Amino acid sequence: FFSVAALQHMVEAAAPSLSKAEYNAYYNKIGKFLQDWIPIIGAEKPQADTNPFLLEAERGFNIVAHKHQTKCFNVALVALCKSGKSTFLNAMMGRDFLPSHNVPETACIVRVKHNPHCAQGR
């Protein structure tokens, strides 16, 4: 087993850190992409009778656009019992938000939501 600090170090080493400016640049590019394509797909709606994929594409783009605007996304982490899922997520978040002990702790769906109005996200 790894400590949270060791896992956090491995995560940081594996994925290059983005500066806030780099993150914002990528975020803005995604937003521009969505802004450009949603109207194009919407303009094709009259052809939805012959191409049902257009309705599905529009729904998908709208969902992604909403998640982009709210900065809300889902992450699924599935692994065997006691394989370090909670420890890994704690390392990703930089704090021990999820319990991790010698007995199974999170044998259910767990939702973690950031609250920017609380100190340290708690």
PDB file of C-alpha atoms in Angstrom:
ATOM      1  CA  PHE A   1       0.000   0.000   0.000  1.00  0.00           C
ATOM      2  CA  PHE A   2       1.050   3.568  -0.638  1.00  0.00           C
ATOM      3  CA  SER A   3       0.592   6.629   1.527  1.00  0.00           C
ATOM      4  CA  VAL A   4      -1.518   9.490   0.218  1.00  0.00           C
ATOM      5  CA  ALA A   5       1.640  11.595  -0.164  1.00  0.00           C
ATOM      6  CA  ALA A   6       3.368   8.855  -2.180  1.00  0.00           C
ATOM      7  CA  LEU A   7       0.354   8.427  -4.463  1.00  0.00           C
ATOM      8  CA  GLN A   8       0.035  12.181  -4.922  1.00  0.00           C
ATOM      9  CA  HIS A   9       3.708  12.336  -5.905  1.00  0.00           C
ATOM     10  CA  MET A  10       3.169   9.517  -8.445  1.00  0.00           C
ATOM     11  CA  VAL A  11       0.132  11.286  -9.904  1.00  0.00           C
ATOM     12  CA  GLU A  12       2.040  14.568 -10.219  1.00  0.00           C
ATOM     13  CA  ALA A  13       4.995  12.800 -11.835  1.00  0.00           C
ATOM     14  CA  ALA A  14       2.796  10.875 -14.286  1.00  0.00           C
ATOM     15  CA  ALA A  15       0.719  13.832 -15.466  1.00  0.00           C
ATOM     16  CA  PRO A  16       2.420  17.126 -16.195  1.00  0.00           C
ATOM     17  CA  SER A  17       0.960  19.952 -14.170  1.00  0.00           C
ATOM     18  CA  LEU A  18      -0.690  22.758 -16.052  1.00  0.00           C
ATOM     19  CA  SER A  19      -0.279  26.315 -14.962  1.00  0.00           C
ATOM     20  CA  LYS A  20      -3.480  28.219 -14.319  1.00  0.00           C
ATOM     21  CA  ALA A  21      -2.946  30.074 -17.609  1.00  0.00           C
ATOM     22  CA  GLU A  22      -2.490  26.801 -19.534  1.00  0.00           C
ATOM     23  CA  TYR A  23      -5.578  25.294 -17.886  1.00  0.00           C
ATOM     24  CA  ASN A  24      -7.626  28.390 -18.734  1.00  0.00           C
ATOM     25  CA  ALA A  25      -6.375  28.295 -22.333  1.00  0.00           C
ATOM     26  CA  TYR A  26      -7.522  24.660 -22.721  1.00  0.00           C
ATOM     27  CA  TYR A  27     -10.795  25.409 -20.943  1.00  0.00           C
ATOM     28  CA  ASN A  28     -11.459  28.338 -23.279  1.00  0.00           C
ATOM     29  CA  LYS A  29     -10.620  26.255 -26.381  1.00  0.00           C
ATOM     30  CA  ILE A  30     -13.158  23.634 -25.317  1.00  0.00           C
ATOM     31  CA  GLY A  31     -15.735  26.353 -24.687  1.00  0.00           C
ATOM     32  CA  LYS A  32     -15.100  27.886 -28.116  1.00  0.00           C
ATOM     33  CA  PHE A  33     -15.425  24.465 -29.754  1.00  0.00           C
ATOM     34  CA  LEU A  34     -18.783  23.902 -28.053  1.00  0.00           C
ATOM     35  CA  GLN A  35     -20.000  27.415 -28.899  1.00  0.00           C
ATOM     36  CA  ASP A  36     -19.088  26.867 -32.552  1.00  0.00           C
ATOM     37  CA  TRP A  37     -20.651  23.423 -32.973  1.00  0.00           C
ATOM     38  CA  ILE A  38     -23.910  23.603 -31.001  1.00  0.00           C
ATOM     39  CA  PRO A  39     -25.477  26.135 -33.443  1.00  0.00           C
ATOM     40  CA  ILE A  40     -24.258  24.122 -36.438  1.00  0.00           C
ATOM     41  CA  ILE A  41     -25.922  20.983 -35.123  1.00  0.00           C
ATOM     42  CA  GLY A  42     -29.049  22.979 -34.236  1.00  0.00           C
ATOM     43  CA  ALA A  43     -29.227  24.339 -37.798  1.00  0.00           C
ATOM     44  CA  GLU A  44     -29.328  20.772 -39.095  1.00  0.00           C
ATOM     45  CA  LYS A  45     -32.376  19.880 -36.959  1.00  0.00           C
ATOM     46  CA  PRO A  46     -34.840  19.992 -39.892  1.00  0.00           C
ATOM     47  CA  GLN A  47     -32.991  16.967 -41.282  1.00  0.00           C
ATOM     48  CA  ALA A  48     -33.451  15.026 -38.042  1.00  0.00           C
ATOM     49  CA  ASP A  49     -36.181  12.923 -39.645  1.00  0.00           C
ATOM     50  CA  THR A  50     -33.662  11.481 -42.093  1.00  0.00           C
ATOM     51  CA  ASN A  51     -30.722  11.530 -39.679  1.00  0.00           C
ATOM     52  CA  PRO A  52     -31.747  10.714 -36.082  1.00  0.00           C
ATOM     53  CA  PHE A  53     -28.091  10.944 -35.075  1.00  0.00           C
ATOM     54  CA  LEU A  54     -28.435  14.747 -35.177  1.00  0.00           C
ATOM     55  CA  LEU A  55     -30.840  14.785 -32.216  1.00  0.00           C
ATOM     56  CA  GLU A  56     -28.545  12.524 -30.227  1.00  0.00           C
ATOM     57  CA  ALA A  57     -25.520  14.655 -31.146  1.00  0.00           C
ATOM     58  CA  GLU A  58     -27.332  17.832 -30.091  1.00  0.00           C
ATOM     59  CA  ARG A  59     -28.314  16.272 -26.753  1.00  0.00           C
ATOM     60  CA  GLY A  60     -24.736  15.131 -26.172  1.00  0.00           C
ATOM     61  CA  PHE A  61     -23.246  18.518 -27.039  1.00  0.00           C
ATOM     62  CA  ASN A  62     -25.732  20.274 -24.732  1.00  0.00           C
ATOM     63  CA  ILE A  63     -24.830  17.948 -21.854  1.00  0.00           C
ATOM     64  CA  VAL A  64     -21.110  18.519 -22.398  1.00  0.00           C
ATOM     65  CA  ALA A  65     -21.672  22.285 -22.705  1.00  0.00           C
ATOM     66  CA  HIS A  66     -23.553  22.299 -19.389  1.00  0.00           C
ATOM     67  CA  LYS A  67     -20.796  20.322 -17.683  1.00  0.00           C
ATOM     68  CA  HIS A  68     -18.216  22.668 -19.179  1.00  0.00           C
ATOM     69  CA  GLN A  69     -20.052  25.755 -17.934  1.00  0.00           C
ATOM     70  CA  THR A  70     -20.594  24.376 -14.440  1.00  0.00           C
ATOM     71  CA  LYS A  71     -17.177  22.667 -14.311  1.00  0.00           C
ATOM     72  CA  CYS A  72     -18.976  19.533 -13.142  1.00  0.00           C
ATOM     73  CA  PHE A  73     -17.945  16.077 -14.282  1.00  0.00           C
ATOM     74  CA  ASN A  74     -18.196  12.460 -13.194  1.00  0.00           C
ATOM     75  CA  VAL A  75     -15.331  10.090 -12.652  1.00  0.00           C
ATOM     76  CA  ALA A  76     -15.937   6.374 -12.296  1.00  0.00           C
ATOM     77  CA  LEU A  77     -13.333   4.360 -10.451  1.00  0.00           C
ATOM     78  CA  VAL A  78     -13.929   0.621 -10.327  1.00  0.00           C
ATOM     79  CA  ALA A  79     -11.550  -1.956  -8.883  1.00  0.00           C
ATOM     80  CA  LEU A  80     -11.391  -4.924  -6.553  1.00  0.00           C
ATOM     81  CA  CYS A  81     -12.140  -4.529  -2.862  1.00  0.00           C
ATOM     82  CA  LYS A  82      -9.224  -3.089  -0.846  1.00  0.00           C
ATOM     83  CA  SER A  83      -7.210  -2.151  -3.935  1.00  0.00           C
ATOM     84  CA  GLY A  84      -6.662   1.483  -2.890  1.00  0.00           C
ATOM     85  CA  LYS A  85      -9.458   3.326  -4.709  1.00  0.00           C
ATOM     86  CA  SER A  86     -10.183   5.715  -1.832  1.00  0.00           C
ATOM     87  CA  THR A  87      -6.480   6.250  -1.188  1.00  0.00           C
ATOM     88  CA  PHE A  88      -5.943   7.036  -4.860  1.00  0.00           C
ATOM     89  CA  LEU A  89      -8.829   9.535  -4.934  1.00  0.00           C
ATOM     90  CA  ASN A  90      -7.608  11.156  -1.714  1.00  0.00           C
ATOM     91  CA  ALA A  91      -4.205  11.567  -3.345  1.00  0.00           C
ATOM     92  CA  MET A  92      -5.794  13.106  -6.429  1.00  0.00           C
ATOM     93  CA  MET A  93      -7.694  15.589  -4.250  1.00  0.00           C
ATOM     94  CA  GLY A  94      -4.673  16.307  -2.056  1.00  0.00           C
ATOM     95  CA  ARG A  95      -6.509  15.572   1.212  1.00  0.00           C
ATOM     96  CA  ASP A  96      -8.125  12.666   3.042  1.00  0.00           C
ATOM     97  CA  PHE A  97     -11.782  13.264   2.160  1.00  0.00           C
ATOM     98  CA  LEU A  98     -12.686   9.579   1.741  1.00  0.00           C
ATOM     99  CA  PRO A  99     -12.173   6.979   4.468  1.00  0.00           C
ATOM    100  CA  SER A 100      -9.480   4.386   3.885  1.00  0.00           C
ATOM    101  CA  HIS A 101      -8.956   1.646   6.469  1.00  0.00           C
ATOM    102  CA  ASN A 102      -8.134  -2.041   6.681  1.00  0.00           C
ATOM    103  CA  VAL A 103     -11.807  -2.961   6.319  1.00  0.00           C
ATOM    104  CA  PRO A 104     -13.915  -2.088   3.259  1.00  0.00           C
ATOM    105  CA  GLU A 105     -15.161   1.477   3.611  1.00  0.00           C
ATOM    106  CA  THR A 106     -16.730   2.629   0.341  1.00  0.00           C
ATOM    107  CA  ALA A 107     -18.701  -0.347  -0.949  1.00  0.00           C
ATOM    108  CA  CYS A 108     -21.247   1.989  -2.482  1.00  0.00           C
ATOM    109  CA  ILE A 109     -21.495   4.953  -4.824  1.00  0.00           C
ATOM    110  CA  VAL A 110     -19.764   7.983  -3.342  1.00  0.00           C
ATOM    111  CA  ARG A 111     -20.241  11.478  -4.685  1.00  0.00           C
ATOM    112  CA  VAL A 112     -17.683  14.148  -3.916  1.00  0.00           C
ATOM    113  CA  LYS A 113     -18.591  17.744  -4.648  1.00  0.00           C
ATOM    114  CA  HIS A 114     -16.278  20.709  -4.326  1.00  0.00           C
ATOM    115  CA  ASN A 115     -17.620  23.654  -2.356  1.00  0.00           C
ATOM    116  CA  PRO A 116     -15.518  26.737  -3.154  1.00  0.00           C
ATOM    117  CA  HIS A 117     -17.217  28.631  -0.311  1.00  0.00           C
ATOM    118  CA  CYS A 118     -15.802  26.310   2.382  1.00  0.00           C
ATOM    119  CA  ALA A 119     -12.236  26.344   3.622  1.00  0.00           C
ATOM    120  CA  GLN A 120     -10.157  23.595   2.010  1.00  0.00           C
ATOM    121  CA  GLY A 121     -13.209  22.522  -0.022  1.00  0.00           C
ATOM    122  CA  ARG A 122     -14.895  20.885   2.989  1.00  0.00           C
TER     123      ARG A 122
END
